[in-house]
Amino acid sequence: MDKKTLLSGVKPTGQPHLGNYFGMMKPCIEMQHDYFSYLFIPDLHALMSVQNGPEMRDLILNLAIDYLGAGLDPEHTILFKQSDVPQHPELTWIFDTITTMPYLMRAHAFKDAEAKNKEITVGVFNYPMLMAADILLYDTDVVPVGQDQKQHVEFARDTALKFNNIYSETFKLPEAIIQEAVAVVPGTDGQKMSKSYKNTIPLFGSREEIQKAVMGIVTDSSGGRPKNVHAIHRLFKSEAELEPIYTQNEGNYKVLKEALAEDIDAFIAPLRERRESFAAQPEKVKEIIREGGDRAREVAEAKMKDVRQKIGVTL
Ligand code: ADP
Ligand code: TRP
């Protein structure tokens, strides 16, 4: 009964990659039996970049199948989609009324968009408040994420403190869990692996897709050890295992890349098989999401009853 609560999510904006898996999915899956766990699909967040109904539907269902394939156990983890719990946008609005514009202007995502002269929607600007609502509605203790999401979890903490100060103790203060070894999984070009940099290795790619991505890893010719290949290889093998392989094949990038592709494929094969078994039962997956939504809504509504009471909108 005294288990702590874990919550995290990945936006349904494309095929998950090894960075998503090692940075966020795997830690959540490993922890799911020790925590009261929520893994959700932030589809309202994804509206910032996916603005096509059929595509969104497809991305949501596929991401749920990916989570399940990666090892999410629906008996232990509540899998739901954000849009099934209208308490998220409701709480976002309440947070908006206690948050200032200069504070949100400090968000990395906002600053990046501004530096690149991108058009910034109100949604993008307000993104951290929706994420704070996601986290705080469930009395979340820990949020396993990659390094890039740390600031967002800090915004959630600040917002909880601010609300608690104004209206009395209501929200728990969450903590980001960032596993140092995989805080930033590098992509095929050595930068952070990210959908937006087109440097990803897909988590559920076919053998051919994996091979193609691995062969495309950027190598520089200084020294016999291709740094980017080795960095990705470390996700699959220990330094002690890699040492002889890299010594034996010094300078032979092709062989080293082939060894990496082989190791990735061997690692992914059982996950791919599990994924396929869920992909063959879309109705079952939808049912899991519906049931997860029902359970999440119950918890979120109980929290919102308290919040509405505190802010005085209940008569
Ligand atoms: P992307 O950068 O590809 O758009 P997301 O922003 O959707 O990825 O990230 C989803 C989750 O995966 C977040 O918790 C994020 O921190 C984690 N993540 C994404 N890329 C990496 C990476 N290269 N290394 C570690 N974690 C990552
Ligand atoms: N912002 C996260 C990302 O881009 C996704 C997300 C939305 C999230 N709400 C969350 C992650 C709550 C953890 C907790 O990856």
Coordinates of N, CA and C in Angstrom, one line a residue, residues 132-315:
A132 N 2.9 20.0 -16.1 CA 2.8 20.1 -14.6 C 1.5 19.4 -14.1
A133 N 0.4 19.7 -14.8 CA -0.9 19.1 -14.5 C -0.8 17.6 -14.6
D134 N -0.2 17.1 -15.7 CA -0.1 15.7 -15.9 C 0.5 15.0 -14.7
I135 N 1.6 15.7 -14.2 CA 2.4 15.0 -13.1 C 1.7 15.2 -11.8
L136 N 1.1 16.4 -11.5 CA 0.7 16.7 -10.2 C -0.7 16.1 -9.8
L137 N -1.5 15.8 -10.9 CA -2.8 15.2 -10.6 C -2.8 13.9 -9.9
Y138 N -1.6 13.2 -10.1 CA -1.6 11.8 -9.6 C -0.7 11.7 -8.3
D139 N -0.4 12.8 -7.6 CA 0.5 12.7 -6.5 C 1.8 12.0 -6.8
T140 N 2.3 12.3 -8.0 CA 3.5 11.6 -8.5 C 4.7 11.8 -7.6
D141 N 5.4 10.8 -7.3 CA 6.7 10.9 -6.6 C 7.9 11.0 -7.5
V142 N 7.9 10.1 -8.5 CA 9.0 10.1 -9.4 C 8.6 10.1 -10.9
V143 N 9.4 10.8 -11.7 CA 9.2 11.0 -13.1 C 10.4 10.5 -13.9
P144 N 10.5 9.3 -14.4 CA 11.7 8.9 -15.1 C 11.7 9.5 -16.5
V145 N 12.7 10.3 -16.8 CA 12.8 10.9 -18.1 C 14.3 11.1 -18.5
G146 N 14.5 11.5 -19.8 CA 15.8 11.8 -20.2 C 16.2 13.2 -19.7
Q147 N 17.5 13.6 -19.8 CA 18.0 14.9 -19.3 C 17.2 16.1 -19.8
D148 N 16.7 16.0 -21.1 CA 16.1 17.1 -21.7 C 14.7 17.5 -21.0
Q149 N 14.2 16.6 -20.2 CA 12.9 16.9 -19.6 C 13.0 17.4 -18.1
K150 N 14.3 17.5 -17.7 CA 14.5 17.8 -16.3 C 13.8 19.2 -15.9
Q151 N 14.0 20.1 -16.8 CA 13.5 21.5 -16.5 C 12.0 21.4 -16.3
H152 N 11.3 20.6 -17.2 CA 9.9 20.5 -17.1 C 9.4 20.0 -15.8
V153 N 10.2 19.0 -15.2 CA 9.8 18.5 -13.9 C 10.0 19.5 -12.8
E154 N 11.1 20.3 -13.0 CA 11.3 21.4 -12.0 C 10.1 22.4 -12.1
F155 N 9.7 22.7 -13.3 CA 8.5 23.6 -13.4 C 7.3 23.0 -12.7
A156 N 7.1 21.7 -12.7 CA 6.0 21.1 -12.0 C 6.2 21.3 -10.5
R157 N 7.4 21.1 -10.0 CA 7.7 21.3 -8.6 C 7.4 22.7 -8.2
D158 N 7.9 23.6 -8.9 CA 7.7 25.1 -8.6 C 6.2 25.4 -8.6
T159 N 5.5 24.8 -9.5 CA 4.0 25.1 -9.6 C 3.3 24.5 -8.4
A160 N 3.7 23.3 -8.0 CA 3.1 22.7 -6.9 C 3.3 23.6 -5.6
L161 N 4.6 24.0 -5.5 CA 4.9 24.9 -4.3 C 4.1 26.1 -4.3
K162 N 4.0 26.7 -5.5 CA 3.2 28.0 -5.6 C 1.8 27.8 -5.2
F163 N 1.2 26.8 -5.8 CA -0.3 26.5 -5.5 C -0.4 26.2 -4.0
N164 N 0.5 25.4 -3.4 CA 0.4 25.0 -2.0 C 0.5 26.3 -1.1
N165 N 1.4 27.2 -1.6 CA 1.6 28.5 -0.8 C 0.3 29.3 -0.8
I166 N -0.3 29.4 -1.9 CA -1.5 30.2 -2.0 C -2.7 29.6 -1.4
Y167 N -2.9 28.3 -1.6 CA -4.2 27.6 -1.2 C -4.0 26.6 -0.1
S168 N -2.9 26.4 0.4 CA -2.6 25.3 1.4 C -2.2 24.0 0.7
E169 N -1.5 23.2 1.5 CA -0.9 21.9 1.1 C -1.9 21.1 0.2
T170 N -1.5 20.9 -1.1 CA -2.4 20.2 -2.0 C -1.7 19.2 -2.8
F171 N -0.5 19.6 -3.4 CA 0.2 18.8 -4.3 C 1.5 18.3 -3.7
K172 N 1.9 17.1 -4.1 CA 3.2 16.5 -3.7 C 4.2 17.0 -4.6
L173 N 5.5 17.1 -4.2 CA 6.5 17.6 -5.0 C 7.2 16.5 -5.7
P174 N 7.1 16.4 -7.1 CA 7.7 15.3 -7.8 C 9.2 15.5 -8.0
E175 N 9.8 14.4 -8.3 CA 11.3 14.4 -8.6 C 11.6 13.7 -9.9
A176 N 12.4 14.3 -10.7 CA 12.8 13.6 -12.0 C 13.8 12.5 -11.7
I177 N 13.7 11.3 -12.3 CA 14.7 10.3 -12.2 C 15.4 10.2 -13.5
I178 N 16.7 10.5 -13.5 CA 17.5 10.5 -14.7 C 18.6 9.6 -14.6
Q179 N 18.6 8.5 -15.3 CA 19.7 7.5 -15.2 C 20.9 8.1 -15.9
E180 N 22.0 8.3 -15.2 CA 23.1 9.0 -15.7 C 23.7 8.4 -17.0
A181 N 23.8 7.0 -17.0 CA 24.4 6.3 -18.1 C 23.6 6.6 -19.4
V182 N 22.4 6.8 -19.3 CA 21.6 7.0 -20.6 C 20.8 8.3 -20.6
A183 N 21.3 9.3 -19.8 CA 20.7 10.6 -19.7 C 20.6 11.2 -21.1
V184 N 21.6 11.1 -21.9 CA 21.6 11.5 -23.3 C 22.1 10.4 -24.2
V185 N 21.3 9.7 -24.8 CA 21.7 8.6 -25.8 C 22.1 9.3 -27.1
P186 N 23.3 9.1 -27.6 CA 23.7 9.8 -28.8 C 23.1 9.2 -30.0
G187 N 22.8 10.0 -31.0 CA 22.3 9.6 -32.3 C 23.4 9.2 -33.3
T188 N 23.0 8.9 -34.5 CA 24.0 8.5 -35.5 C 25.0 9.5 -35.9
D189 N 24.7 10.8 -35.5 CA 25.7 11.9 -35.8 C 26.4 12.3 -34.6
G190 N 26.2 11.7 -33.5 CA 26.9 12.0 -32.2 C 26.1 13.1 -31.4
Q191 N 25.2 13.8 -32.0 CA 24.3 14.7 -31.2 C 23.3 13.8 -30.4
K192 N 22.5 14.4 -29.5 CA 21.5 13.7 -28.8 C 20.5 13.0 -29.9
M193 N 20.2 11.7 -29.7 CA 19.3 11.1 -30.6 C 17.9 11.7 -30.4
S194 N 17.4 12.2 -31.5 CA 16.1 12.9 -31.5 C 15.4 12.8 -32.8
K195 N 14.1 12.6 -32.7 CA 13.3 12.6 -34.0 C 13.5 13.9 -34.8
S196 N 13.7 15.0 -34.0 CA 13.9 16.3 -34.8 C 15.2 16.4 -35.5
Y197 N 16.2 15.6 -35.1 CA 17.5 15.7 -35.7 C 17.7 14.7 -36.8
K198 N 16.7 13.8 -37.0 CA 16.8 12.7 -38.0 C 18.1 11.9 -37.9
N199 N 18.4 11.6 -36.7 CA 19.6 10.8 -36.4 C 19.3 9.6 -35.5
T200 N 18.1 9.1 -35.7 CA 17.6 8.0 -34.8 C 17.9 6.6 -35.3
I201 N 17.9 5.7 -34.4 CA 17.8 4.3 -34.7 C 16.5 3.8 -34.1
P202 N 15.6 3.3 -35.0 CA 14.2 3.0 -34.5 C 14.3 1.8 -33.5
L203 N 13.5 1.9 -32.5 CA 13.4 0.8 -31.5 C 12.9 -0.4 -32.1
F204 N 11.8 -0.3 -32.9 CA 11.2 -1.5 -33.5 C 11.5 -1.6 -35.0
G205 N 12.6 -1.1 -35.4 CA 12.9 -1.2 -36.8 C 13.2 -2.6 -37.2
S206 N 13.0 -2.9 -38.5 CA 13.3 -4.2 -39.1 C 14.8 -4.3 -39.1
R207 N 15.3 -5.5 -39.2 CA 16.7 -5.8 -39.3 C 17.4 -4.9 -40.4
E208 N 16.7 -4.7 -41.5 CA 17.3 -3.9 -42.6 C 17.3 -2.4 -42.1
E209 N 16.3 -1.9 -41.5 CA 16.2 -0.5 -41.1 C 17.4 -0.3 -40.1
I210 N 17.6 -1.2 -39.1 CA 18.6 -1.1 -38.1 C 20.0 -1.0 -38.8
Q211 N 20.2 -2.0 -39.8 CA 21.4 -2.0 -40.5 C 21.7 -0.7 -41.2
K212 N 20.7 -0.2 -41.8 CA 20.8 1.0 -42.6 C 21.2 2.2 -41.7
A213 N 20.5 2.3 -40.6 CA 20.8 3.4 -39.6 C 22.2 3.3 -39.1
V214 N 22.6 2.0 -38.7 CA 24.0 1.8 -38.1 C 25.1 2.1 -39.2
M215 N 24.8 1.7 -40.4 CA 25.9 2.0 -41.4 C 26.0 3.5 -41.7
G216 N 24.9 4.2 -41.3 CA 25.0 5.7 -41.5 C 25.6 6.4 -40.4
I217 N 26.0 5.7 -39.3 CA 26.6 6.4 -38.2 C 27.9 7.2 -38.6
V218 N 27.9 8.4 -38.3 CA 29.1 9.3 -38.7 C 30.3 8.9 -38.0
T219 N 31.4 8.6 -38.7 CA 32.7 8.2 -38.1 C 33.7 9.2 -38.5
D220 N 34.6 9.6 -37.6 CA 35.7 10.4 -38.1 C 36.9 9.5 -38.1
S221 N 37.9 9.9 -38.8 CA 39.0 9.0 -39.0 C 40.1 9.2 -38.1
S222 N 39.9 10.0 -37.0 CA 41.0 10.2 -36.0 C 41.0 9.0 -35.1
G223 N 42.0 8.2 -35.1 CA 42.1 7.1 -34.2 C 41.3 5.9 -34.8
G224 N 41.6 4.7 -34.2 CA 41.0 3.5 -34.8 C 39.6 3.2 -34.2
R225 N 39.2 4.0 -33.2 CA 37.9 3.6 -32.6 C 36.8 4.6 -33.0
P226 N 35.8 4.2 -33.7 CA 34.7 5.1 -34.1 C 33.9 5.5 -32.8
K227 N 34.1 6.7 -32.4 CA 33.5 7.2 -31.1 C 32.0 7.0 -31.1
N228 N 31.3 7.4 -32.2 CA 29.8 7.3 -32.2 C 29.3 5.9 -32.2
V229 N 30.1 5.0 -32.8 CA 29.6 3.6 -32.9 C 29.8 3.0 -31.5
H230 N 30.9 3.3 -30.9 CA 31.2 2.8 -29.5 C 30.2 3.3 -28.5
A231 N 29.8 4.6 -28.6 CA 28.9 5.1 -27.6 C 27.6 4.4 -27.7
I232 N 27.1 4.1 -28.8 CA 25.8 3.4 -29.0 C 26.0 2.0 -28.5
H233 N 27.1 1.4 -28.9 CA 27.4 0.0 -28.5 C 27.4 -0.2 -27.0
R234 N 27.8 0.8 -26.3 CA 27.8 0.7 -24.8 C 26.4 0.5 -24.2
L235 N 25.4 0.8 -24.9 CA 24.0 0.5 -24.4 C 23.7 -1.0 -24.4
F236 N 24.5 -1.7 -25.2 CA 24.2 -3.2 -25.4 C 25.2 -4.1 -24.7
K237 N 26.4 -3.6 -24.6 CA 27.5 -4.4 -24.0 C 28.3 -3.6 -23.1
S238 N 28.9 -4.3 -22.1 CA 29.8 -3.6 -21.1 C 31.1 -3.3 -21.8
E239 N 31.9 -2.4 -21.1 CA 33.2 -2.0 -21.6 C 34.1 -3.2 -21.7
A240 N 34.0 -4.1 -20.7 CA 34.8 -5.3 -20.7 C 34.5 -6.2 -22.0
E241 N 33.3 -6.3 -22.4 CA 32.9 -7.1 -23.5 C 33.4 -6.4 -24.8
L242 N 33.3 -5.1 -24.8 CA 33.6 -4.3 -26.0 C 35.1 -4.2 -26.3
E243 N 35.8 -4.1 -25.2 CA 37.3 -3.8 -25.3 C 38.0 -4.8 -26.4
P244 N 37.8 -6.1 -26.2 CA 38.5 -7.0 -27.2 C 38.0 -6.8 -28.6
I245 N 36.7 -6.5 -28.8 CA 36.2 -6.4 -30.1 C 36.8 -5.1 -30.8
Y246 N 36.8 -4.0 -30.0 CA 37.3 -2.8 -30.6 C 38.8 -2.8 -30.8
T247 N 39.5 -3.6 -30.0 CA 41.0 -3.7 -30.1 C 41.3 -4.5 -31.4
Q248 N 40.6 -5.6 -31.5 CA 40.8 -6.5 -32.6 C 40.5 -5.9 -34.0
N249 N 39.5 -5.1 -34.0 CA 39.1 -4.5 -35.2 C 39.4 -3.0 -35.4
E250 N 40.5 -2.6 -34.8 CA 40.8 -1.2 -34.8 C 40.9 -0.7 -36.3
G251 N 40.2 0.4 -36.5 CA 40.2 1.0 -37.8 C 39.2 0.4 -38.8
N252 N 38.7 -0.8 -38.4 CA 37.8 -1.5 -39.4 C 36.4 -1.1 -39.0
Y253 N 36.0 0.0 -39.5 CA 34.7 0.6 -39.1 C 33.5 -0.3 -39.5
K254 N 33.7 -0.9 -40.7 CA 32.6 -1.7 -41.3 C 32.3 -2.9 -40.4
V255 N 33.3 -3.6 -39.9 CA 33.1 -4.7 -39.1 C 32.5 -4.3 -37.7
L256 N 33.0 -3.2 -37.2 CA 32.5 -2.8 -35.9 C 31.0 -2.4 -36.0
K257 N 30.7 -1.7 -37.1 CA 29.3 -1.4 -37.3 C 28.4 -2.6 -37.5
E258 N 28.9 -3.6 -38.2 CA 28.2 -4.8 -38.4 C 27.9 -5.5 -37.0
A259 N 29.0 -5.5 -36.2 CA 28.8 -6.1 -34.9 C 27.8 -5.4 -34.1
L260 N 27.8 -4.0 -34.2 CA 26.8 -3.2 -33.4 C 25.4 -3.6 -33.9
A261 N 25.2 -3.6 -35.3 CA 23.9 -3.9 -35.9 C 23.4 -5.2 -35.4
E262 N 24.3 -6.2 -35.3 CA 24.0 -7.5 -34.9 C 23.5 -7.5 -33.4
D263 N 24.2 -6.8 -32.6 CA 23.8 -6.7 -31.1 C 22.5 -6.0 -30.9
I264 N 22.3 -5.0 -31.7 CA 21.0 -4.2 -31.6 C 19.9 -5.2 -32.0
D265 N 20.1 -5.9 -33.1 CA 19.0 -6.7 -33.6 C 18.7 -7.9 -32.6
A266 N 19.8 -8.4 -32.0 CA 19.6 -9.5 -31.1 C 18.8 -9.1 -29.8
F267 N 19.1 -7.8 -29.4 CA 18.4 -7.2 -28.3 C 16.9 -7.0 -28.6
I268 N 16.7 -6.5 -29.8 CA 15.3 -6.0 -30.1 C 14.4 -7.2 -30.5
A269 N 15.0 -8.3 -31.0 CA 14.1 -9.4 -31.6 C 13.0 -9.8 -30.6
P270 N 13.3 -10.1 -29.3 CA 12.2 -10.5 -28.5 C 11.1 -9.4 -28.2
L271 N 11.6 -8.1 -28.2 CA 10.6 -7.0 -28.0 C 9.8 -6.9 -29.2
R272 N 10.4 -7.1 -30.4 CA 9.7 -7.0 -31.7 C 8.6 -8.1 -31.7
E273 N 8.9 -9.2 -31.2 CA 8.0 -10.3 -31.2 C 6.8 -10.0 -30.3
R274 N 7.1 -9.5 -29.2 CA 6.0 -9.1 -28.2 C 5.2 -8.0 -28.8
R275 N 5.8 -7.1 -29.5 CA 5.1 -6.0 -30.1 C 4.1 -6.5 -31.1
E276 N 4.6 -7.5 -31.9 CA 3.8 -8.0 -33.0 C 2.5 -8.7 -32.4
S277 N 2.7 -9.4 -31.3 CA 1.5 -10.0 -30.7 C 0.4 -9.0 -30.3
F278 N 0.8 -7.8 -29.8 CA -0.2 -6.8 -29.5 C -0.7 -6.1 -30.8
A279 N 0.2 -5.9 -31.8 CA -0.2 -5.3 -33.0 C -1.3 -6.1 -33.7
A280 N -1.3 -7.4 -33.5 CA -2.3 -8.3 -34.1 C -3.6 -8.2 -33.4
Q281 N -3.7 -7.5 -32.2 CA -4.9 -7.4 -31.5 C -5.3 -5.9 -31.1
P282 N -5.5 -5.1 -32.1 CA -5.7 -3.7 -31.8 C -6.9 -3.4 -30.9
E283 N -8.0 -4.3 -31.0 CA -9.1 -4.0 -30.2 C -8.8 -4.2 -28.7
K284 N -7.9 -5.2 -28.4 CA -7.5 -5.5 -27.1 C -6.7 -4.3 -26.5
V285 N -5.8 -3.7 -27.4 CA -5.0 -2.6 -27.0 C -5.9 -1.4 -26.7
K286 N -6.9 -1.2 -27.6 CA -7.8 0.0 -27.3 C -8.5 -0.2 -26.0
E287 N -8.9 -1.5 -25.7 CA -9.6 -1.8 -24.4 C -8.7 -1.4 -23.2
I288 N -7.4 -1.8 -23.4 CA -6.4 -1.5 -22.3 C -6.4 0.0 -22.1
I289 N -6.3 0.8 -23.2 CA -6.2 2.2 -23.0 C -7.5 2.8 -22.4
R290 N -8.7 2.3 -22.8 CA -10.0 2.7 -22.3 C -10.0 2.5 -20.8
E291 N -9.7 1.3 -20.4 CA -9.7 0.9 -19.0 C -8.7 1.7 -18.2
G292 N -7.5 2.0 -18.8 CA -6.5 2.8 -18.1 C -7.1 4.2 -17.9
G293 N -7.8 4.7 -18.9 CA -8.4 6.1 -18.9 C -9.4 6.1 -17.7
D294 N -10.2 5.1 -17.6 CA -11.2 5.1 -16.5 C -10.6 5.1 -15.2
R295 N -9.5 4.4 -15.0 CA -8.8 4.4 -13.7 C -8.1 5.7 -13.4
A296 N -7.5 6.2 -14.5 CA -6.8 7.5 -14.3 C -7.8 8.6 -14.0
R297 N -8.9 8.6 -14.7 CA -9.9 9.7 -14.5 C -10.4 9.7 -13.0
E298 N -10.5 8.5 -12.5 CA -11.0 8.4 -11.1 C -10.1 9.1 -10.1
V299 N -8.8 8.8 -10.3 CA -7.8 9.4 -9.4 C -7.7 10.9 -9.7
A300 N -7.7 11.3 -10.9 CA -7.6 12.7 -11.3 C -8.8 13.5 -10.8
E301 N -10.0 12.9 -10.9 CA -11.2 13.6 -10.4 C -11.2 13.8 -8.9
A302 N -10.7 12.8 -8.2 CA -10.6 13.0 -6.7 C -9.7 14.1 -6.4
K303 N -8.6 14.3 -7.1 CA -7.7 15.4 -6.9 C -8.3 16.7 -7.2
M304 N -9.0 16.7 -8.3 CA -9.7 18.0 -8.8 C -10.8 18.4 -7.8
K305 N -11.5 17.5 -7.2 CA -12.5 17.8 -6.2 C -11.9 18.6 -5.1
D306 N -10.7 18.2 -4.6 CA -10.0 18.9 -3.6 C -9.5 20.3 -4.1
V307 N -9.0 20.3 -5.4 CA -8.5 21.6 -5.9 C -9.7 22.6 -6.0
R308 N -10.8 22.1 -6.6 CA -12.0 23.0 -6.8 C -12.5 23.5 -5.4
Q309 N -12.4 22.7 -4.4 CA -12.8 23.1 -3.1 C -11.9 24.2 -2.6
K310 N -10.6 24.0 -2.8 CA -9.6 24.9 -2.3 C -9.7 26.3 -2.9
I311 N -9.9 26.3 -4.3 CA -9.9 27.5 -5.0 C -11.3 28.2 -4.8
G312 N -12.3 27.5 -4.3 CA -13.6 28.1 -4.0 C -14.6 28.2 -5.1
V313 N -14.5 27.3 -6.1 CA -15.5 27.3 -7.1 C -16.6 26.3 -6.9
T314 N -16.6 25.7 -5.7 CA -17.7 24.8 -5.4 C -18.6 25.5 -4.3
L315 N -19.9 25.5 -4.5 CA -20.7 26.2 -3.5 C -21.3 25.2 -2.5

